[in-house]
Amino acid sequence: MSRTSRRGALAAATVALTLTAAACSSSSDPGSSSGPSTSTSGSSAFQAQHKGGTLKLVAHAAAGSFDPQVNYTLQYWQLFQSMYDGLLAFKKVDGQESFTVVPDLATAMPKVTNGGKTYTFTLRKGVTFSNGKALTTDDVVASFQRIFKVSSPTAGTFYNGIVGADACLKTPASCTLSKGVIGDAKASTVTINLTAADPEFEYKLAVPHAVVVPKDSPTKDAGTRPLPSTGPYMAASYDPNGALKLVRNPHFKEWSRQAEPQGYPDAIDYTFGQTVESEVTAIENGQADWMYDAPPADRLNEIGTKYASRAHVNPLTAFWYATLNVNIAPFNNKSARQAINWAVDRSAVVRLYGGTNLASPACTVLPPGFPGHIESCAYTKGGGTTWKAADLAKAKELVKQSGTAGQEVGIVVQDDDVNKSIGQYLQSLLTQLGYKATLKPLSGNIQFTYIQNTKNKVQLALTSWYQDYPAASDFLNVLLSCASYHPGSDSSINISGFCDKGVDAKMQAALKTSQTDKAGADRQWGAIDQTVMAQSPVVPLINPKLIDFTSTRVGNYRFSKQFYMLVGQLWVK
């Protein structure tokens, strides 16, 4: 699921979660569920005796816009699973099966013709939006147009292969996709035509940016005014400075348990503005049921001993990284960028995050265990395939060669403890290298959009990335392609502004190879990762893990590898 504010999280691989670290945490890592308590499978059938109650969630900050075609954070993508639907969806189950795509608003998987370039869907009948209006093919067509009209963060990477997308990217307001997305109301079909076969297209149709909203939805970011939904829950109110309240969609009737299962809680209250310390205490006392943020390290021993059965540990696929703006000084100089990669002590960042049980040093964009990952470390003292130590002497020499010493560098981070502590470390390091570094902490509610907009002239930012779906392109193509760079937009996920035509051509070649040879494509992506690291537009820092801490009221914990804890499937009664 993409996107930087994707989840800040902590996890310990040890049963006791006994840590010696002295800092909080905030991100994730690859693999499968492990730890003191893992998913409780239970029956797949709906168990009416557990229906009801109010689930109480807490977080330090909200995650900005609640528009499902705009928001690109785990925090809300996780909620959207029980609210919005696309033609396709990832299975709402735990384990490896959660990576499987199934029909959602479509009655079946698409009929694919024309050499993989034409997808035909039959729309499910009887689906109604939370505002009482029936779902139609017009809604589907308008929703695909809207992806471009609202400049969705993935318009230029996920959906740019739709016929007519080029014109929509140039002039979003007049987007029609007249030959790309065609609805037939009589036949209840929607046909999508691509310019070239895309083996990842079904994945792209199953993420929130491709959900269907009413055809009369605003053609700009809906912001804090939630759009009508088709799933089991709808938003009753949203104040990013206070709280979000979800209630049952009175028009929802379960049509597919795999794609969109009925929810258990009657209401979901999400409160913002608490400290992580108070969040832990609230869960221990039964005043809250789950916290989005990572528990602070000084509470992990307590959680791991007194409350071990309520600590659910899951490795994820993600990385924390620093972005280096390649278009403004000093990081428009490659030597200056490479200097930062050489200088960063990844072990120090691991310690600040919470210790070796919670994270490991990262050397590449693609995380370990992910398609295309190669054990390679271009910036470690003495060389090798894994990170060993920083080389400050080499870094200082590169800064000297670049002629950038003495320049000012602003470092933009989120304002929670772990982000600030890592930011303070980076500030100290840049000062040591000869720069005039300043730290700019921002609320997590705005930091992610702020660092994307070129108007803010962000030189260095601390952020993180979590998969949208299990393919290497979801890291490299989404984060570092020319198509993901949109100057002046809050939805420019290529935060470094890195646009290399040669690298872009290699990415397109890898995407083409994946149509017939996935293993061969993964090898290409691994090579692209190393090419990108040589250019150094980002500094991979750590690969983290996640812990979900729940109250005694919560049952039926399910962990989707794709979208993490299935909020709507929790029992609170």
Coordinates of C-alpha atoms in Angstrom, one line a residue:
M1 CA 0.0 0.0 0.0
S2 CA 1.8 2.8 -0.7
R3 CA 2.9 5.7 0.6
T4 CA 4.8 7.4 3.1
S5 CA 2.9 7.9 6.0
R6 CA 2.2 4.3 5.5
R7 CA 2.5 2.9 8.9
G8 CA 4.9 3.8 11.6
A9 CA 5.3 0.6 13.5
L10 CA 7.5 -1.4 15.8
A11 CA 7.9 -5.1 16.3
A12 CA 10.0 -7.5 18.2
A13 CA 10.8 -10.9 17.0
T14 CA 11.2 -12.1 20.5
V15 CA 8.3 -13.5 22.5
A16 CA 8.9 -11.3 25.5
L17 CA 9.5 -8.2 23.3
T18 CA 12.3 -7.4 25.8
L19 CA 14.3 -4.6 24.3
T20 CA 17.3 -2.6 25.3
A21 CA 16.6 0.2 22.9
A22 CA 15.9 3.8 24.0
A23 CA 13.6 5.1 21.3
C24 CA 10.2 4.8 19.8
S25 CA 9.5 3.5 16.3
S26 CA 7.5 4.0 13.2
S27 CA 7.5 1.7 10.1
S28 CA 7.6 -2.0 8.8
D29 CA 9.4 -5.1 7.0
P30 CA 8.9 -8.3 4.9
G31 CA 7.9 -11.9 5.7
S32 CA 5.1 -13.6 7.5
S33 CA 3.4 -13.3 10.9
S34 CA 5.4 -14.2 14.0
G35 CA 5.7 -13.4 17.6
P36 CA 3.8 -13.7 20.9
S37 CA 0.4 -13.8 19.2
T38 CA -0.4 -14.2 15.5
S39 CA -3.7 -14.2 13.6
T40 CA -6.7 -16.0 15.1
S41 CA -8.2 -17.6 12.1
G42 CA -11.6 -18.7 13.4
S43 CA -14.5 -19.5 11.0
S44 CA -14.7 -17.8 7.7
A45 CA -18.5 -17.6 8.0
F46 CA -20.0 -14.5 9.7
Q47 CA -20.7 -15.1 13.4
A48 CA -23.7 -13.0 14.3
Q49 CA -23.2 -13.4 18.0
H50 CA -20.1 -11.2 17.7
K51 CA -21.8 -8.4 15.8
G52 CA -22.2 -5.0 17.6
G53 CA -20.3 -2.6 19.8
T54 CA -18.1 0.3 19.2
L55 CA -14.4 -0.3 18.2
K56 CA -12.2 2.5 19.6
L57 CA -9.0 3.3 17.7
V58 CA -6.4 5.9 18.6
A59 CA -3.5 7.6 16.8
H60 CA -1.1 10.5 17.4
A61 CA -2.3 12.2 14.2
A62 CA -4.8 11.9 11.3
A63 CA -3.6 11.1 7.8
G64 CA -4.9 14.1 5.8
S65 CA -7.4 13.8 3.0
F66 CA -10.1 11.1 3.4
D67 CA -10.6 10.9 -0.4
P68 CA -9.8 7.3 -1.3
Q69 CA -8.6 8.3 -4.8
V70 CA -6.1 10.8 -3.3
N71 CA -5.0 9.5 0.1
Y72 CA -1.9 7.3 -0.1
T73 CA -1.3 6.2 3.5
L74 CA -1.6 2.9 5.2
Q75 CA -3.5 4.6 8.0
Y76 CA -6.5 5.2 5.8
W77 CA -6.0 2.5 3.1
Q78 CA -6.5 0.1 6.1
L79 CA -9.9 1.7 6.8
F80 CA -10.9 1.9 3.1
Q81 CA -11.0 -1.9 3.0
S82 CA -14.3 -1.8 4.9
M83 CA -15.7 1.2 3.1
Y84 CA -14.9 1.4 -0.6
D85 CA -14.9 -1.1 -3.5
G86 CA -13.3 -1.4 -6.9
L87 CA -14.1 -3.8 -9.7
L88 CA -11.5 -6.1 -8.1
A89 CA -10.2 -6.5 -4.5
F90 CA -7.6 -8.3 -2.6
K91 CA -9.0 -11.1 -0.5
K92 CA -10.0 -10.0 3.0
V93 CA -8.2 -12.9 4.7
D94 CA -5.0 -13.4 6.6
G95 CA -1.8 -15.0 5.4
Q96 CA -0.4 -15.4 1.9
E97 CA -3.9 -15.6 0.4
S98 CA -4.4 -11.9 1.2
F99 CA -2.2 -11.2 -1.9
T100 CA -4.9 -12.9 -4.1
V101 CA -7.1 -10.7 -6.3
V102 CA -10.8 -11.6 -6.5
P103 CA -13.9 -10.0 -8.1
D104 CA -15.6 -7.3 -6.1
L105 CA -18.0 -4.9 -7.8
A106 CA -17.5 -7.2 -10.9
T107 CA -19.3 -10.5 -10.9
A108 CA -16.2 -12.4 -12.0
M109 CA -12.6 -11.8 -13.0
P110 CA -12.3 -9.9 -16.3
K111 CA -12.4 -11.4 -19.7
V112 CA -9.0 -10.5 -21.1
T113 CA -8.6 -10.2 -24.9
N114 CA -6.7 -8.3 -27.6
G115 CA -3.4 -9.7 -26.5
G116 CA -3.8 -8.7 -22.9
K117 CA -4.9 -5.1 -23.7
T118 CA -8.6 -5.3 -23.3
Y119 CA -10.4 -6.1 -20.0
T120 CA -14.1 -6.7 -19.9
F121 CA -16.1 -6.7 -16.6
T122 CA -19.7 -7.4 -15.9
L123 CA -20.9 -5.1 -13.1
R124 CA -22.6 -6.7 -10.1
K125 CA -26.3 -5.7 -9.7
G126 CA -28.0 -4.6 -6.5
V127 CA -25.0 -2.7 -5.0
T128 CA -26.1 0.6 -3.5
F129 CA -24.0 3.6 -2.3
S130 CA -24.3 4.8 1.3
N131 CA -26.3 7.8 0.0
G132 CA -29.0 5.4 -1.3
K133 CA -28.1 5.6 -5.0
A134 CA -27.7 2.4 -7.0
L135 CA -24.3 1.7 -8.5
T136 CA -24.2 2.0 -12.3
T137 CA -21.7 1.7 -15.1
D138 CA -21.7 5.5 -15.3
D139 CA -20.2 5.6 -11.8
V140 CA -17.4 3.2 -12.8
V141 CA -16.5 5.3 -15.9
A142 CA -16.6 8.6 -14.0
S143 CA -14.4 7.1 -11.2
F144 CA -11.7 6.2 -13.7
Q145 CA -11.9 9.7 -15.2
R146 CA -11.7 11.1 -11.6
I147 CA -8.4 9.4 -11.0
F148 CA -6.9 11.8 -13.4
K149 CA -9.1 14.8 -12.6
V150 CA -8.0 14.8 -9.0
S151 CA -4.4 14.1 -9.9
S152 CA -4.3 10.8 -7.9
P153 CA -0.8 10.0 -6.8
T154 CA -0.7 6.9 -9.0
A155 CA -2.4 8.4 -12.1
G156 CA 0.9 8.5 -14.0
T157 CA 2.2 5.1 -12.8
F158 CA -0.7 2.7 -12.2
Y159 CA -3.3 4.0 -14.7
N160 CA -1.2 5.7 -17.4
G161 CA -1.5 2.6 -19.6
I162 CA -5.2 3.1 -20.2
V163 CA -6.0 4.4 -23.7
G164 CA -6.4 8.2 -23.5
A165 CA -4.5 8.5 -20.2
D166 CA -1.7 10.6 -21.8
A167 CA -4.2 13.3 -22.7
C168 CA -5.7 13.1 -19.2
L169 CA -2.3 13.6 -17.6
K170 CA -1.7 16.7 -19.7
T171 CA -5.1 18.2 -19.1
P172 CA -6.8 16.5 -16.2
A173 CA -9.9 18.7 -16.1
S174 CA -11.0 17.6 -19.6
C175 CA -10.3 13.9 -19.1
T176 CA -12.8 11.5 -20.8
L177 CA -11.0 8.3 -21.5
S178 CA -13.6 7.9 -24.2
K179 CA -11.8 5.0 -25.8
G180 CA -10.1 3.7 -22.6
V181 CA -13.0 3.1 -20.2
I182 CA -16.3 2.3 -21.8
G183 CA -19.6 1.5 -20.0
D184 CA -22.5 -0.3 -21.5
A185 CA -25.5 0.2 -19.2
K186 CA -27.7 -2.3 -21.0
A187 CA -25.2 -5.1 -20.8
S188 CA -23.9 -3.9 -17.4
T189 CA -20.4 -4.2 -18.7
V190 CA -17.3 -2.0 -18.4
T191 CA -14.5 -2.4 -20.9
I192 CA -11.0 -1.1 -20.2
N193 CA -8.6 -0.8 -23.1
L194 CA -4.8 -0.5 -22.5
T195 CA -2.1 0.7 -24.8
A196 CA 0.0 -2.4 -23.9
A197 CA -0.5 -5.6 -21.9
D198 CA 0.1 -5.0 -18.2
P199 CA 0.6 -8.2 -16.1
E200 CA 0.1 -6.0 -12.9
F201 CA -3.1 -4.3 -14.0
E202 CA -5.4 -6.5 -11.9
Y203 CA -3.3 -5.6 -8.8
K204 CA -3.7 -1.9 -9.7
L205 CA -7.5 -2.3 -9.9
A206 CA -7.6 -3.8 -6.4
V207 CA -6.1 -0.8 -4.5
P208 CA -8.1 2.2 -3.2
H209 CA -7.1 4.6 -6.0
A210 CA -9.3 2.6 -8.3
V211 CA -12.4 2.4 -6.1
V212 CA -15.8 3.4 -7.5
V213 CA -17.4 6.5 -6.1
P214 CA -20.6 8.2 -7.3
K215 CA -20.4 9.9 -10.7
D216 CA -21.3 13.2 -9.2
S217 CA -18.3 13.2 -6.8
P218 CA -16.3 16.4 -6.8
T219 CA -13.5 16.5 -9.4
K220 CA -11.1 17.8 -6.9
D221 CA -9.7 16.4 -3.6
A222 CA -12.7 15.9 -1.3
G223 CA -10.5 16.5 1.7
T224 CA -12.3 16.2 5.0
R225 CA -15.7 15.5 3.3
P226 CA -15.9 11.7 2.9
L227 CA -17.4 10.4 -0.3
P228 CA -20.4 7.9 -0.2
S229 CA -19.2 4.3 0.1
T230 CA -20.4 0.9 -1.1
G231 CA -18.9 -1.3 1.7
P232 CA -20.2 -2.2 5.2
Y233 CA -19.1 1.2 6.7
M234 CA -19.5 4.8 5.9
A235 CA -18.0 7.9 7.4
A236 CA -20.4 9.8 9.7
S237 CA -17.9 12.6 10.5
Y238 CA -14.3 13.5 10.1
D239 CA -12.2 16.2 11.8
P240 CA -8.4 15.6 11.2
N241 CA -7.8 17.6 14.4
G242 CA -10.1 15.5 16.5
A243 CA -11.7 12.3 15.4
L244 CA -13.2 10.1 12.6
K245 CA -16.4 8.2 13.1
L246 CA -17.5 5.3 10.9
V247 CA -20.9 3.8 11.2
R248 CA -22.7 1.0 9.3
N249 CA -23.7 1.7 5.7
P250 CA -27.5 1.0 5.9
H251 CA -27.6 0.0 2.3
F252 CA -24.9 -2.6 2.4
K253 CA -25.7 -6.3 1.8
E254 CA -22.8 -8.7 1.6
W255 CA -22.3 -9.9 -2.0
S256 CA -18.8 -11.6 -1.6
R257 CA -17.3 -12.6 1.7
Q258 CA -13.9 -12.9 0.1
A259 CA -14.0 -9.4 -1.4
E260 CA -16.1 -7.4 1.1
P261 CA -17.2 -9.2 4.2
Q262 CA -19.8 -7.8 6.5
G263 CA -18.2 -6.0 9.4
Y264 CA -18.6 -6.8 13.1
P265 CA -18.5 -3.5 15.0
D266 CA -21.6 -1.3 14.8
A267 CA -19.3 1.8 14.9
I268 CA -15.6 2.6 14.7
D269 CA -14.4 5.7 16.6
Y270 CA -10.9 6.9 15.6
T271 CA -9.5 9.6 17.9
F272 CA -6.5 11.7 17.1
G273 CA -4.1 13.8 19.1
Q274 CA -2.9 11.5 21.9
T275 CA 0.7 10.7 22.8
V276 CA 1.9 7.2 22.2
E277 CA 2.4 6.8 26.0
S278 CA -1.2 7.7 26.6
E279 CA -2.3 5.4 23.8
V280 CA -0.6 2.4 25.4
T281 CA -2.2 3.2 28.8
A282 CA -5.6 3.6 27.3
I283 CA -5.4 0.1 25.7
E284 CA -4.1 -1.5 28.9
N285 CA -7.1 0.1 30.8
G286 CA -9.7 -0.8 28.2
Q287 CA -10.4 2.8 27.2
A288 CA -9.1 2.1 23.7
D289 CA -8.9 -1.1 21.6
W290 CA -5.9 -0.5 19.2
M291 CA -3.3 2.1 18.5
Y292 CA -2.1 2.9 15.0
D293 CA 1.3 4.2 16.2
A294 CA 4.2 2.0 17.4
P295 CA 4.3 1.6 21.2
P296 CA 7.3 3.4 22.7
A297 CA 10.3 1.2 23.5
D298 CA 10.1 1.9 27.2
R299 CA 6.7 0.2 27.3
L300 CA 7.6 -2.9 25.2
N301 CA 8.9 -5.0 28.0
E302 CA 5.6 -4.3 29.9
I303 CA 3.6 -5.2 26.8
G304 CA 5.6 -8.3 26.2
T305 CA 5.3 -9.7 29.7
K306 CA 2.0 -8.5 31.2
Y307 CA 0.1 -8.3 27.9
A308 CA 1.9 -10.8 25.6
S309 CA -1.4 -12.4 24.3
R310 CA -2.5 -9.0 23.1
A311 CA 0.7 -8.2 21.1
H312 CA 0.4 -9.3 17.5
V313 CA 3.8 -9.2 15.7
N314 CA 4.0 -9.2 11.9
P315 CA 7.0 -8.7 9.6
L316 CA 6.1 -6.4 6.7
T317 CA 7.5 -5.3 3.3
A318 CA 8.7 -1.8 3.6
F319 CA 11.6 0.6 4.1
W320 CA 12.4 3.9 5.8
Y321 CA 14.5 6.2 3.7
A322 CA 15.7 9.8 3.2
T323 CA 14.8 11.6 0.0
L324 CA 17.4 13.9 -1.5
N325 CA 16.0 16.5 -3.9
V326 CA 18.1 16.1 -7.1
N327 CA 16.8 19.4 -8.5
I328 CA 18.0 21.9 -6.0
A329 CA 21.2 22.5 -4.1
P330 CA 23.1 20.9 -2.6
F331 CA 21.7 17.5 -3.8
N332 CA 21.5 18.4 -7.5
N333 CA 25.1 17.3 -7.2
K334 CA 25.6 13.5 -7.4
S335 CA 28.7 13.6 -5.2
A336 CA 26.8 15.4 -2.4
R337 CA 24.1 12.7 -2.6
Q338 CA 26.5 9.9 -2.6
A339 CA 28.2 11.5 0.4
I340 CA 25.1 11.2 2.5
N341 CA 24.7 7.5 1.6
W342 CA 28.3 6.9 2.7
A343 CA 28.0 8.9 5.9
V344 CA 24.7 7.6 7.4
D345 CA 25.3 5.1 10.2
R346 CA 22.4 2.7 9.6
S347 CA 23.1 0.9 12.9
A348 CA 22.5 4.2 14.7
V349 CA 19.2 4.6 12.9
V350 CA 18.3 1.0 13.9
R351 CA 19.0 1.9 17.5
L352 CA 16.9 5.1 17.3
Y353 CA 14.1 3.0 15.8
G354 CA 14.1 0.6 18.7
G355 CA 17.0 -1.9 18.2
T356 CA 18.0 -4.9 16.2
N357 CA 14.8 -6.8 17.1
L358 CA 12.8 -4.1 15.5
A359 CA 14.7 -3.3 12.3
S360 CA 17.7 -4.0 10.2
P361 CA 20.0 -1.7 8.1
A362 CA 18.7 -1.2 4.5
C363 CA 21.0 -0.9 1.5
T364 CA 18.6 -1.1 -1.4
V365 CA 15.2 0.3 -2.4
L366 CA 13.7 -3.2 -2.7
P367 CA 13.3 -4.8 0.7
P368 CA 14.7 -8.3 1.6
G369 CA 12.3 -11.1 0.6
F370 CA 10.6 -8.9 -2.0
P371 CA 10.6 -9.7 -5.8
G372 CA 13.7 -8.4 -7.4
H373 CA 15.7 -7.9 -4.2
I374 CA 19.4 -8.5 -4.6
E375 CA 21.8 -8.7 -1.6
S376 CA 23.9 -5.7 -2.4
C377 CA 25.3 -2.8 -0.5
A378 CA 26.9 0.0 -2.5
Y379 CA 27.6 2.3 0.5
T380 CA 29.3 0.3 3.2
K381 CA 32.8 0.6 4.5
G382 CA 35.0 -2.1 3.0
G383 CA 32.3 -3.2 0.5
G384 CA 30.2 -6.3 0.5
T385 CA 26.6 -7.4 0.2
T386 CA 25.3 -6.3 3.6
W387 CA 25.8 -3.0 5.5
K388 CA 28.7 -3.0 8.0
A389 CA 29.7 0.5 8.7
A390 CA 29.6 4.1 7.5
D391 CA 32.6 5.6 5.8
L392 CA 32.7 9.2 7.1
A393 CA 36.1 9.9 5.5
K394 CA 34.9 9.0 2.0
A395 CA 31.7 11.1 2.6
K396 CA 33.7 14.2 3.6
E397 CA 35.9 13.8 0.6
L398 CA 32.9 13.6 -1.7
V399 CA 31.4 16.8 0.0
K400 CA 34.7 18.5 -0.7
Q401 CA 34.7 17.4 -4.3
S402 CA 31.1 18.6 -4.7
G403 CA 31.9 22.1 -3.5
T404 CA 28.7 22.1 -1.5
A405 CA 30.1 22.5 2.0
G406 CA 28.6 25.4 4.0
Q407 CA 25.3 25.3 2.2
E408 CA 22.0 25.2 4.1
V409 CA 20.0 22.0 4.2
G410 CA 16.5 21.7 5.7
I411 CA 15.4 18.3 7.0
V412 CA 11.6 17.7 7.1
V413 CA 10.3 15.0 9.4
Q414 CA 7.1 14.0 11.2
D415 CA 6.9 15.4 14.7
D416 CA 6.6 12.1 16.6
D417 CA 9.4 11.0 18.9
V418 CA 11.1 8.4 16.6
N419 CA 11.0 10.6 13.5
K420 CA 12.3 13.6 15.3
S421 CA 15.1 11.5 16.9
I422 CA 16.2 10.2 13.5
G423 CA 15.9 13.7 12.1
Q424 CA 18.1 15.1 14.9
Y425 CA 20.7 12.4 14.1
L426 CA 20.6 13.4 10.4
Q427 CA 20.9 17.1 11.3
S428 CA 24.0 16.3 13.4
L429 CA 25.5 14.2 10.7
L430 CA 25.1 16.9 8.0
T431 CA 26.6 19.4 10.3
Q432 CA 29.5 17.1 10.7
L433 CA 29.9 17.0 7.0
G434 CA 30.0 20.8 6.8
Y435 CA 26.4 21.7 6.0
K436 CA 24.3 24.2 7.9
A437 CA 21.5 21.8 8.7
T438 CA 18.1 22.7 10.3
L439 CA 15.3 20.3 11.4
K440 CA 11.7 21.0 10.4
P441 CA 9.3 18.7 12.3
L442 CA 5.7 18.7 10.9
S443 CA 2.5 17.0 12.0
G444 CA 2.0 13.6 10.4
N445 CA -1.3 14.9 9.2
I446 CA 0.5 17.2 6.7
Q447 CA 4.1 16.1 6.4
F448 CA 3.5 13.5 3.6
T449 CA 1.8 15.9 1.2
Y450 CA 4.2 18.8 2.2
I451 CA 7.3 16.9 1.2
Q452 CA 5.8 15.9 -2.2
N453 CA 5.1 19.4 -3.3
T454 CA 8.1 21.0 -5.1
K455 CA 6.8 24.5 -4.1
N456 CA 8.0 23.8 -0.6
K457 CA 11.5 23.2 -1.8
V458 CA 12.2 20.3 0.5
Q459 CA 15.9 19.3 0.2
L460 CA 15.9 16.3 2.5
A461 CA 12.9 14.4 4.0
L462 CA 12.5 11.4 6.2
T463 CA 9.8 9.1 5.0
S464 CA 8.8 5.4 4.5
W465 CA 7.2 3.2 1.9
Y466 CA 5.0 0.1 2.1
Q467 CA 4.0 -2.1 -0.8
D468 CA 0.8 -1.5 -2.7
Y469 CA 1.1 -4.9 -4.1
P470 CA 3.8 -7.6 -4.4
A471 CA 5.8 -6.4 -7.5
A472 CA 9.2 -4.6 -7.7
S473 CA 7.7 -1.9 -9.9
D474 CA 5.6 -0.8 -6.9
F475 CA 8.8 0.5 -5.3
L476 CA 11.1 1.5 -8.1
N477 CA 8.6 2.7 -10.8
V478 CA 6.2 4.3 -8.3
L479 CA 8.9 6.1 -6.2
L480 CA 11.5 7.0 -8.8
S481 CA 10.1 7.1 -12.3
C482 CA 9.5 10.3 -14.3
A483 CA 5.8 9.5 -14.4
S484 CA 5.6 9.9 -10.6
Y485 CA 7.1 13.4 -10.6
H486 CA 4.5 16.1 -10.7
P487 CA 6.0 19.6 -9.9
G488 CA 3.7 21.8 -7.9
S489 CA 1.4 18.9 -6.8
D490 CA 0.8 17.5 -3.3
S491 CA 0.6 14.1 -5.1
S492 CA 4.1 13.8 -6.4
I493 CA 5.2 10.6 -4.8
N494 CA 8.7 10.8 -6.5
I495 CA 9.8 13.1 -3.7
S496 CA 13.4 13.3 -4.8
G497 CA 12.3 14.5 -8.2
F498 CA 14.5 11.9 -9.8
C499 CA 13.8 11.6 -13.6
D500 CA 16.4 9.7 -15.6
K501 CA 15.3 8.8 -19.1
G502 CA 17.8 5.9 -19.2
V503 CA 16.5 4.4 -16.0
D504 CA 13.0 5.0 -17.1
A505 CA 13.6 3.0 -20.3
K506 CA 15.0 0.1 -18.2
M507 CA 11.9 0.2 -16.1
Q508 CA 9.6 0.0 -19.1
A509 CA 11.7 -2.9 -20.5
A510 CA 11.3 -4.7 -17.1
L511 CA 7.6 -4.1 -17.2
K512 CA 7.4 -5.6 -20.7
T513 CA 9.5 -8.6 -19.7
S514 CA 7.2 -9.3 -16.8
Q515 CA 4.3 -10.0 -19.3
T516 CA 6.0 -13.3 -20.3
D517 CA 8.9 -13.9 -17.9
K518 CA 8.4 -12.8 -14.3
A519 CA 11.7 -14.3 -13.1
G520 CA 13.6 -12.5 -15.9
A521 CA 11.8 -9.2 -15.0
D522 CA 12.8 -9.6 -11.4
R523 CA 16.4 -9.9 -12.4
Q524 CA 16.0 -6.7 -14.4
W525 CA 14.4 -4.9 -11.5
G526 CA 17.3 -5.9 -9.2
A527 CA 19.8 -4.4 -11.7
I528 CA 17.7 -1.2 -11.9
D529 CA 17.8 -1.0 -8.1
Q530 CA 21.6 -1.0 -8.2
T531 CA 21.6 1.6 -11.0
V532 CA 19.4 3.9 -9.0
M533 CA 21.5 3.5 -5.9
A534 CA 24.6 4.6 -7.9
Q535 CA 22.7 7.8 -8.7
S536 CA 21.8 8.1 -5.0
P537 CA 18.4 10.0 -5.1
V538 CA 17.4 8.3 -1.8
V539 CA 19.2 6.9 1.2
P540 CA 17.7 3.6 2.3
L541 CA 17.9 3.5 6.1
I542 CA 16.1 0.5 7.7
N543 CA 13.7 -2.3 7.0
P544 CA 11.3 -2.4 10.0
K545 CA 8.6 -4.6 11.6
L546 CA 5.1 -4.0 13.1
I547 CA 3.3 -4.7 16.3
D548 CA -0.5 -4.4 16.8
F549 CA -1.4 -4.0 20.5
T550 CA -5.1 -4.7 21.3
S551 CA -7.4 -4.5 24.3
T552 CA -9.0 -7.4 26.1
R553 CA -12.3 -6.5 24.3
V554 CA -10.9 -7.4 20.9
G555 CA -11.2 -10.8 19.3
N556 CA -10.8 -12.3 15.8
Y557 CA -7.6 -10.5 15.1
R558 CA -6.8 -11.0 11.3
F559 CA -3.7 -9.8 9.6
S560 CA -3.7 -9.3 5.9
K561 CA -0.2 -9.1 4.3
Q562 CA -1.7 -6.7 1.8
F563 CA -3.5 -4.2 4.0
Y564 CA -2.5 -5.3 7.6
M565 CA -5.0 -5.7 10.4
L566 CA -8.6 -6.1 9.1
V567 CA -10.3 -3.5 11.2
G568 CA -13.9 -4.4 10.3
Q569 CA -13.3 -8.0 11.2
L570 CA -12.5 -7.3 14.9
W571 CA -14.9 -8.5 17.5
V572 CA -15.7 -6.0 20.3
K573 CA -18.7 -7.7 21.7

